[in-house]
mmCIF file of C-alpha atoms and ligand atoms in Angstrom:
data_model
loop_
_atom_site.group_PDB
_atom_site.id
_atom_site.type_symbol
_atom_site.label_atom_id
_atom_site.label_comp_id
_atom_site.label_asym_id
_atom_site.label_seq_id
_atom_site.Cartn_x
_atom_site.Cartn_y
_atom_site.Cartn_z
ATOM 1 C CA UNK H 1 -0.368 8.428 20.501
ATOM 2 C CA UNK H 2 -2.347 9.590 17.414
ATOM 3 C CA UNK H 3 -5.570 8.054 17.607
ATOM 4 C CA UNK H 4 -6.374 6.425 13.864
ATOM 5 C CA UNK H 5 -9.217 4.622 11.843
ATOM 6 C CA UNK H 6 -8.173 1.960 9.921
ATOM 7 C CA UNK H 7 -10.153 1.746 6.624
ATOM 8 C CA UNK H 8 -11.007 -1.678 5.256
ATOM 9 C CA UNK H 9 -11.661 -4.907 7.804
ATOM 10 C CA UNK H 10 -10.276 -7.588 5.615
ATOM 11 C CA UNK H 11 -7.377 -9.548 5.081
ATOM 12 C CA UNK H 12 -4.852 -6.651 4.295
ATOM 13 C CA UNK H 13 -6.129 -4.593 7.088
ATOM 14 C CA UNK H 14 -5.598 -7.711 9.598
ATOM 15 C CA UNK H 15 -1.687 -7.571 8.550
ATOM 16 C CA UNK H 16 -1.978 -3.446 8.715
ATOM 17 C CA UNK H 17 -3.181 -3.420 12.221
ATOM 18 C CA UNK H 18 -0.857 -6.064 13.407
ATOM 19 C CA UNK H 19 2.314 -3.844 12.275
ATOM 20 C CA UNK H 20 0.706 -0.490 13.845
ATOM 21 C CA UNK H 21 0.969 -1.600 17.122
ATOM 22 C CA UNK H 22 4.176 -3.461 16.705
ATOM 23 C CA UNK H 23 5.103 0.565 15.963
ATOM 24 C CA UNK H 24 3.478 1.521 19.793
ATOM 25 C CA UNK H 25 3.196 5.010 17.621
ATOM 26 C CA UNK H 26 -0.757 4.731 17.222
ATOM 27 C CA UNK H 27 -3.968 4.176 18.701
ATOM 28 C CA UNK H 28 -6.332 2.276 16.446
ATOM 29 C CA UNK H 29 -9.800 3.500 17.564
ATOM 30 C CA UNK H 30 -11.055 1.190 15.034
ATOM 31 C CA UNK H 31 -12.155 0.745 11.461
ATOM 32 C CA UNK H 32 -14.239 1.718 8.539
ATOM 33 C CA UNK H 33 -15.211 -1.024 5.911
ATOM 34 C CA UNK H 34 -18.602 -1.901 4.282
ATOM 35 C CA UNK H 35 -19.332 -4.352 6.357
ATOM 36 C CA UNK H 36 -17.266 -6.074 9.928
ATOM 37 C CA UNK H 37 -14.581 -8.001 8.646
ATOM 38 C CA UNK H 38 -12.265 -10.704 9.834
ATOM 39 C CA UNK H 39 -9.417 -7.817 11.283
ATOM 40 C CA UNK H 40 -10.614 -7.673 14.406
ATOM 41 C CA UNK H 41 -11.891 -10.079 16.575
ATOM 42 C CA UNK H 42 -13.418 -7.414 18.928
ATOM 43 C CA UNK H 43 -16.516 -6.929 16.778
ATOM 44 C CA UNK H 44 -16.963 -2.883 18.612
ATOM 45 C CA UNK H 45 -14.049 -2.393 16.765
ATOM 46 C CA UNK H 46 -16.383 -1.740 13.686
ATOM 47 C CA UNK H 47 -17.455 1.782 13.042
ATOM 48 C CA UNK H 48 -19.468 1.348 10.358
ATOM 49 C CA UNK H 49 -18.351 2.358 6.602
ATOM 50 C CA UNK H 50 -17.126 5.606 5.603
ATOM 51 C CA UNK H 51 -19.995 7.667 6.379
ATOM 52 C CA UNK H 52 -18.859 7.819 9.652
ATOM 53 C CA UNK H 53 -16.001 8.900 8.724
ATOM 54 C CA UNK H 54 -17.409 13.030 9.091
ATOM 55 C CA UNK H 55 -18.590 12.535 12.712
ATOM 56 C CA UNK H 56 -15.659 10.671 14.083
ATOM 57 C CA UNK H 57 -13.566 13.841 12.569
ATOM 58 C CA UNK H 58 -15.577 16.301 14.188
ATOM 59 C CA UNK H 59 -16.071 14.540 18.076
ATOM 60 C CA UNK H 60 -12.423 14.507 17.921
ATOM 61 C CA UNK H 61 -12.006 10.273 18.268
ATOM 62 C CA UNK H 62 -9.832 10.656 15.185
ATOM 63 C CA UNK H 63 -7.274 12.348 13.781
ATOM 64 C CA UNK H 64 -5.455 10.250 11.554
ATOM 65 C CA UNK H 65 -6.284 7.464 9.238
ATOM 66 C CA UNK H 66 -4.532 4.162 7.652
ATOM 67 C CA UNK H 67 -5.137 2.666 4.628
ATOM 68 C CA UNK H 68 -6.007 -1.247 5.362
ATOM 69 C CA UNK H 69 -7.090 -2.306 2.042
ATOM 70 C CA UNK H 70 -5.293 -4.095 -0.505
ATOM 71 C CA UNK H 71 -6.588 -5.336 -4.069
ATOM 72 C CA UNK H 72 -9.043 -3.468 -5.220
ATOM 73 C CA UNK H 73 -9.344 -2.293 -8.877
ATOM 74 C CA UNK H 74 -7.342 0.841 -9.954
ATOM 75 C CA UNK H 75 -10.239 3.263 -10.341
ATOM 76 C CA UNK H 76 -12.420 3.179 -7.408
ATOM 77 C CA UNK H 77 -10.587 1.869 -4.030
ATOM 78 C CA UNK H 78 -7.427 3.027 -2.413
ATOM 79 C CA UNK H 79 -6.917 5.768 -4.430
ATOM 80 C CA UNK H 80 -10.689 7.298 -4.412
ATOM 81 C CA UNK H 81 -10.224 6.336 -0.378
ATOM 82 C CA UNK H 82 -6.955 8.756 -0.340
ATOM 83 C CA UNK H 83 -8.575 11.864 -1.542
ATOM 84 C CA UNK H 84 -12.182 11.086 0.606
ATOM 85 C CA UNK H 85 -9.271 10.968 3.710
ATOM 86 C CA UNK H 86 -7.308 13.958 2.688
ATOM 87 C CA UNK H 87 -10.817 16.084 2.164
ATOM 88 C CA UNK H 88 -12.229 15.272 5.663
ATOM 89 C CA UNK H 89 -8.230 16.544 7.219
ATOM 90 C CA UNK H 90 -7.384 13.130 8.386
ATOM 91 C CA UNK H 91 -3.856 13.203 8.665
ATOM 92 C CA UNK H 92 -2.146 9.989 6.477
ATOM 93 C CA UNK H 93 1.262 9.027 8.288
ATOM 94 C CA UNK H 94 3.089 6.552 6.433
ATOM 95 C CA UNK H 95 3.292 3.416 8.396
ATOM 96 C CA UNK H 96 6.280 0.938 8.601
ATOM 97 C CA UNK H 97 7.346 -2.224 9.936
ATOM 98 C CA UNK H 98 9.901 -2.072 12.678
ATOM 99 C CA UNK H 99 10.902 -5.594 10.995
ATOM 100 C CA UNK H 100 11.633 -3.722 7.755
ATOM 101 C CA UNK H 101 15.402 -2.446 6.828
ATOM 102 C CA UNK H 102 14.563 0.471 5.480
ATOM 103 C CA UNK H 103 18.156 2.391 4.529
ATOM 104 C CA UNK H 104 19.553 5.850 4.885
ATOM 105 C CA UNK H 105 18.045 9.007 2.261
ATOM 106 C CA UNK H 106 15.130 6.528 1.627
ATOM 107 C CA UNK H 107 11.739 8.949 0.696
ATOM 108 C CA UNK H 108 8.299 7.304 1.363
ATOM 109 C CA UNK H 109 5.189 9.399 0.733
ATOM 110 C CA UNK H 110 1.986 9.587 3.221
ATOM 111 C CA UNK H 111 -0.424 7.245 3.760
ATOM 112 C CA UNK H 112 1.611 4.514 2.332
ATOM 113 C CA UNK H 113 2.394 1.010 4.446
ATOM 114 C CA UNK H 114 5.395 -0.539 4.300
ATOM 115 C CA UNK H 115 4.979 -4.361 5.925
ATOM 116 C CA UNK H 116 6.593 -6.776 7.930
ATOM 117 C CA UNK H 117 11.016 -7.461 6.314
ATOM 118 C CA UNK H 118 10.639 -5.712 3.442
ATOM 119 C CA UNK H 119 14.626 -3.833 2.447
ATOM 120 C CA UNK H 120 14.056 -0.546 0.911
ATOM 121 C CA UNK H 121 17.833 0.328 -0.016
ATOM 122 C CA UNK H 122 19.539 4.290 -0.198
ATOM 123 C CA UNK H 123 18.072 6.218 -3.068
ATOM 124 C CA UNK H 124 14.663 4.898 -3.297
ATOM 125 C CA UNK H 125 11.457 6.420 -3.382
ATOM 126 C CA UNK H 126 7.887 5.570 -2.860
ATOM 127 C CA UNK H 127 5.306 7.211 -3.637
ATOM 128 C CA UNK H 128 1.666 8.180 -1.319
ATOM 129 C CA UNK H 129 -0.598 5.721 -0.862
ATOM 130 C CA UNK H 130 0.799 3.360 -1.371
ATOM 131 C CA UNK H 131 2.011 -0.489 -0.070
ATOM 132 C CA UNK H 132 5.287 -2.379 -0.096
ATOM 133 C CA UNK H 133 4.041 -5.704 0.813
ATOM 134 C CA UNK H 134 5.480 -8.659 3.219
ATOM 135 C CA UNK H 135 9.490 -9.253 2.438
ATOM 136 C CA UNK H 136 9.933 -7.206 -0.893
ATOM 137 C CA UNK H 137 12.890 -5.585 -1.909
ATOM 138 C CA UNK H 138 13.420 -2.011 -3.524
ATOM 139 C CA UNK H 139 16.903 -1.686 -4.287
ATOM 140 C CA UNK H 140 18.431 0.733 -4.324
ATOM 141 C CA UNK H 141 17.403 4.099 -6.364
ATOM 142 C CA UNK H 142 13.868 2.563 -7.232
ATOM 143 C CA UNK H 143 10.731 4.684 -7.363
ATOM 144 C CA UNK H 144 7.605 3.557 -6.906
ATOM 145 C CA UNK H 145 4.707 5.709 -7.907
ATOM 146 C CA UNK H 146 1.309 6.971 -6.096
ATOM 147 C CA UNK H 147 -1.245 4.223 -4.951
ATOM 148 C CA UNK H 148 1.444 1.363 -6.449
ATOM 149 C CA UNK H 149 1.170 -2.385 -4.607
ATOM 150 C CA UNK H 150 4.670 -3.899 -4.777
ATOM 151 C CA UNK H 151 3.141 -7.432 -3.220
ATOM 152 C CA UNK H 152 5.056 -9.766 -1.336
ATOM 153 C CA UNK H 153 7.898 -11.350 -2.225
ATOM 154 C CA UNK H 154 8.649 -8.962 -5.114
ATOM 155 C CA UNK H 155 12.476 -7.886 -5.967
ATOM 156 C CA UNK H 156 12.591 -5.054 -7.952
ATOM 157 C CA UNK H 157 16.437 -4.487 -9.133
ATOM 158 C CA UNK H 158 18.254 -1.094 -8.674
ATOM 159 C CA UNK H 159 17.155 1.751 -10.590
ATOM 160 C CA UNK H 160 13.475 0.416 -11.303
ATOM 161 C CA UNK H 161 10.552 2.758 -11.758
ATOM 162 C CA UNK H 162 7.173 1.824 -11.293
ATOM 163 C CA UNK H 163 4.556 4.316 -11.858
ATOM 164 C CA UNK H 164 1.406 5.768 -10.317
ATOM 165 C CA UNK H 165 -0.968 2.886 -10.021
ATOM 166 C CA UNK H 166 0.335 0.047 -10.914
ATOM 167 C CA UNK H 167 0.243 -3.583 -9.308
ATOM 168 C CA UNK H 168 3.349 -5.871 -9.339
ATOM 169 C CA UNK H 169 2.366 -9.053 -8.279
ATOM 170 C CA UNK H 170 4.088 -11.615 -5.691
ATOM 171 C CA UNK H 171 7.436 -12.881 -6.387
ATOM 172 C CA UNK H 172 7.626 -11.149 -9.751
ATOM 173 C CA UNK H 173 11.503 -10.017 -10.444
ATOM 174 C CA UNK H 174 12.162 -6.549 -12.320
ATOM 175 C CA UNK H 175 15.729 -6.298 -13.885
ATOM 176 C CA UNK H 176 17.689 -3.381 -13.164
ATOM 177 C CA UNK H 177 16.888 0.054 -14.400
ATOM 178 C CA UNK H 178 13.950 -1.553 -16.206
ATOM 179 C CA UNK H 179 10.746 1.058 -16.378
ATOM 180 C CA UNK H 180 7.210 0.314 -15.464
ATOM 181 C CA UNK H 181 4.373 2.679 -16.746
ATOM 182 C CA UNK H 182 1.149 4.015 -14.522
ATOM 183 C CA UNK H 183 -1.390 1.189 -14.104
ATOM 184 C CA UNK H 184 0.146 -1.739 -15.197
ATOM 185 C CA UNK H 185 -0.401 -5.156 -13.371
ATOM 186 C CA UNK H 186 1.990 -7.668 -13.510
ATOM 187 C CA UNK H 187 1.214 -11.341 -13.066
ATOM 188 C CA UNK H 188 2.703 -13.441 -10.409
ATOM 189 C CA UNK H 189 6.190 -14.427 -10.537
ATOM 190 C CA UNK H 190 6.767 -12.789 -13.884
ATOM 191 C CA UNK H 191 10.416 -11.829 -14.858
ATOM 192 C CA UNK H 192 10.098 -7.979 -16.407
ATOM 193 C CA UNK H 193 13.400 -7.666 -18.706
ATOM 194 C CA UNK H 194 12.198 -4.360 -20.904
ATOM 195 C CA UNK H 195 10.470 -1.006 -20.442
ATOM 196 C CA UNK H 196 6.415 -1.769 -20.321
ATOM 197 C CA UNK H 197 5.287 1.413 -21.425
ATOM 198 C CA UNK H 198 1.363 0.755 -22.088
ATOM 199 C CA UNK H 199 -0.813 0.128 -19.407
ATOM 200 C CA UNK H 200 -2.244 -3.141 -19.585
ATOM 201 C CA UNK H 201 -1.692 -6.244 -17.411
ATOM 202 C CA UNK H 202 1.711 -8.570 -17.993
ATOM 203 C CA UNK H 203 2.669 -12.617 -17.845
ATOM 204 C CA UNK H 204 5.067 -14.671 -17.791
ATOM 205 C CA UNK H 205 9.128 -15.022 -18.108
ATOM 206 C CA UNK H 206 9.778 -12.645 -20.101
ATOM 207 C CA UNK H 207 6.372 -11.135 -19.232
ATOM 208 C CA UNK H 208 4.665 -10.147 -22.158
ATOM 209 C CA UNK H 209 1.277 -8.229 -22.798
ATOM 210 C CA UNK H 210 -2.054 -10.007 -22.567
ATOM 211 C CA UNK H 211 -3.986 -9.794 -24.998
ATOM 212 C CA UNK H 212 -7.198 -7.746 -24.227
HETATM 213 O O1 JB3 C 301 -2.014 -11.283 -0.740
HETATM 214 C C1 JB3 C 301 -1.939 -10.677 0.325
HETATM 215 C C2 JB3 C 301 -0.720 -10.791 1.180
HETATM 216 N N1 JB3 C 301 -2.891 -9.868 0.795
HETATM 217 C C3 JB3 C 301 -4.113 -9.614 0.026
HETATM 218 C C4 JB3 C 301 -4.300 -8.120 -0.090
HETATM 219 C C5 JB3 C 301 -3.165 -7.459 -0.837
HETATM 220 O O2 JB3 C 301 -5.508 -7.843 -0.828
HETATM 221 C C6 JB3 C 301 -5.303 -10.213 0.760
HETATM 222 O O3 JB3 C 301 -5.119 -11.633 0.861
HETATM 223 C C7 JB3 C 301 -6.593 -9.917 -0.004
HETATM 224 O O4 JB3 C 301 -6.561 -10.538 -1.281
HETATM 225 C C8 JB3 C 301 -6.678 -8.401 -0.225
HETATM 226 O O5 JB3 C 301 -6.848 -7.873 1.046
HETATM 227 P P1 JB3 C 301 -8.099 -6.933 1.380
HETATM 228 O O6 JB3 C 301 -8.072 -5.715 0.551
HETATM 229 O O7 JB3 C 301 -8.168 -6.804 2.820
HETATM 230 O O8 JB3 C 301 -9.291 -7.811 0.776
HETATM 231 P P2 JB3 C 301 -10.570 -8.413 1.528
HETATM 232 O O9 JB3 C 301 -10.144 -9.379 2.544
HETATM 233 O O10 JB3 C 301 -11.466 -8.811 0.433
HETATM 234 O O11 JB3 C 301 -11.210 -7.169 2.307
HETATM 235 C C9 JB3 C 301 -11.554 -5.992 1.680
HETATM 236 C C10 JB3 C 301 -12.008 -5.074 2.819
HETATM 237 O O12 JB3 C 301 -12.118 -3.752 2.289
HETATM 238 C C11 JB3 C 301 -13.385 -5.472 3.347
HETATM 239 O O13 JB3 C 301 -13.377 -5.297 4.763
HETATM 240 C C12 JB3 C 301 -14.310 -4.440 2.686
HETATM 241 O O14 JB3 C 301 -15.455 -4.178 3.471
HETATM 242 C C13 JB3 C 301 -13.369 -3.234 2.687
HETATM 243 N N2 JB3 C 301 -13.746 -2.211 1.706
HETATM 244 C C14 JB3 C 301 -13.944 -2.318 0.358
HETATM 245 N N3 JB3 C 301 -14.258 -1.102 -0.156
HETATM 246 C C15 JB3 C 301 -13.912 -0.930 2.068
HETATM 247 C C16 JB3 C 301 -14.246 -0.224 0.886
HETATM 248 N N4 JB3 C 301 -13.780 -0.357 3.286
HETATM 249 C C17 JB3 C 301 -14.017 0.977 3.357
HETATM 250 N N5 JB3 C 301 -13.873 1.593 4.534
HETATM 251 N N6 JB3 C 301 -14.362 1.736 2.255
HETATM 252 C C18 JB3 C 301 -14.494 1.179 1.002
HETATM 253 O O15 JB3 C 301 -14.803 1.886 0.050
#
């Protein structure tokens, strides 16, 4: 089993580690955060934060690494995280629930974490780094870009694209073929009927730009 280093000890990473040994693929040797966190309830687990990332590289203990965090703003967390992993040679296997349907010529990029009865239907494909939260549903021939957070609950139709970046929040509904820009956020249980083009963060049913 690949021994892995979770990164973040909070709420997401809680649900993250839960899944990873429902897959019996990995061996979490524990995590990374910026302080110890609620995850674990074996406080050794802790590490320390991501300085020790370097050492526990080199002595071997790790090989691979899992992002566990979930909200954080677009510029700084999981992305920043992904490229700190990839320069230090940590391998980034994509992670998924063995409670998710996840159907034939599906493609989902490294590093991202697909959760507990999500349906990811033929013809979609996600994107690195990024997470299909609790019980959403990509239909089929969806993409979902780079460091994306599809949260739970959310149903995007067939033929949606959502770019690099962007945040679709819990039980919002995209109609089909209906494109979503890089680094948009949409609110909770928003209905998206049009294109959004613009980054910016959308409300509401039909969900409309916020003003600044
Ligand atoms: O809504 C749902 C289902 N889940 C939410 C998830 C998507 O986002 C969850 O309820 C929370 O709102 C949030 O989960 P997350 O990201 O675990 O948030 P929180 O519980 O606040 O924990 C953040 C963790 O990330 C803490 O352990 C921080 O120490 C850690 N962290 C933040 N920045 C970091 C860094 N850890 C490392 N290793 N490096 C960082 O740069």
């Amino acid at each position: 089993m690949m021994p892995i280093v979770l990164i973040g000890g909070g709420g997401h990473a809680k649900v993250v580690a839960a899944i990873i040994e429902k897959t019996g693929r990995y061996q979490i040797v524990g995590y990374t955060a910026l302080a110890a966190g609620p995850a674990f309830r074996d406080a050794s687990a802790y590490l320390g934060d991501d300085g020790a990332l370097a050492d526990l590289v080199a002595s071997g203990r790790v090989t691979g690494a899992v992002l566990g965090i979930g909200i954080v703003n677009l510029d700084t967390g999981r992305v920043a995280l992904h490229r700190k992993l990839l320069a230090l040679g940590l391998a980034l296997p994509s992670i998924v629930s063995p409670t998710a349907v996840v159907n034939r010529d599906v493609a989902i990029g490294d590093g991202t974490v697909v959760m507990d009865g999500v349906v990811i239907n033929p013809g979609a494909k996600i994107g690195e780094c990024s997470i299909i939260n609790t019980h959403a549903v990509v239909e089929h021939d969806c993409t979902v870009g780079y460091g994306s957070h599809i949260a739970p609950g959310v149903v995007l139709c067939g033929g949606v694209s959502v770019g690099a970046q962007s945040i679709v929040g819990a039980g919002a509904c995209v109609l089909p073929g209906v494109q979503i820009g890089e680094r948009c956020l949409i609110g909770a249980g928003a209905t998206v009927t049009h294109d959004l083009a613009e980054p910016g963060c959308y409300v509401g049913s039909p969900a409309v730009r916020m003003a600044k």
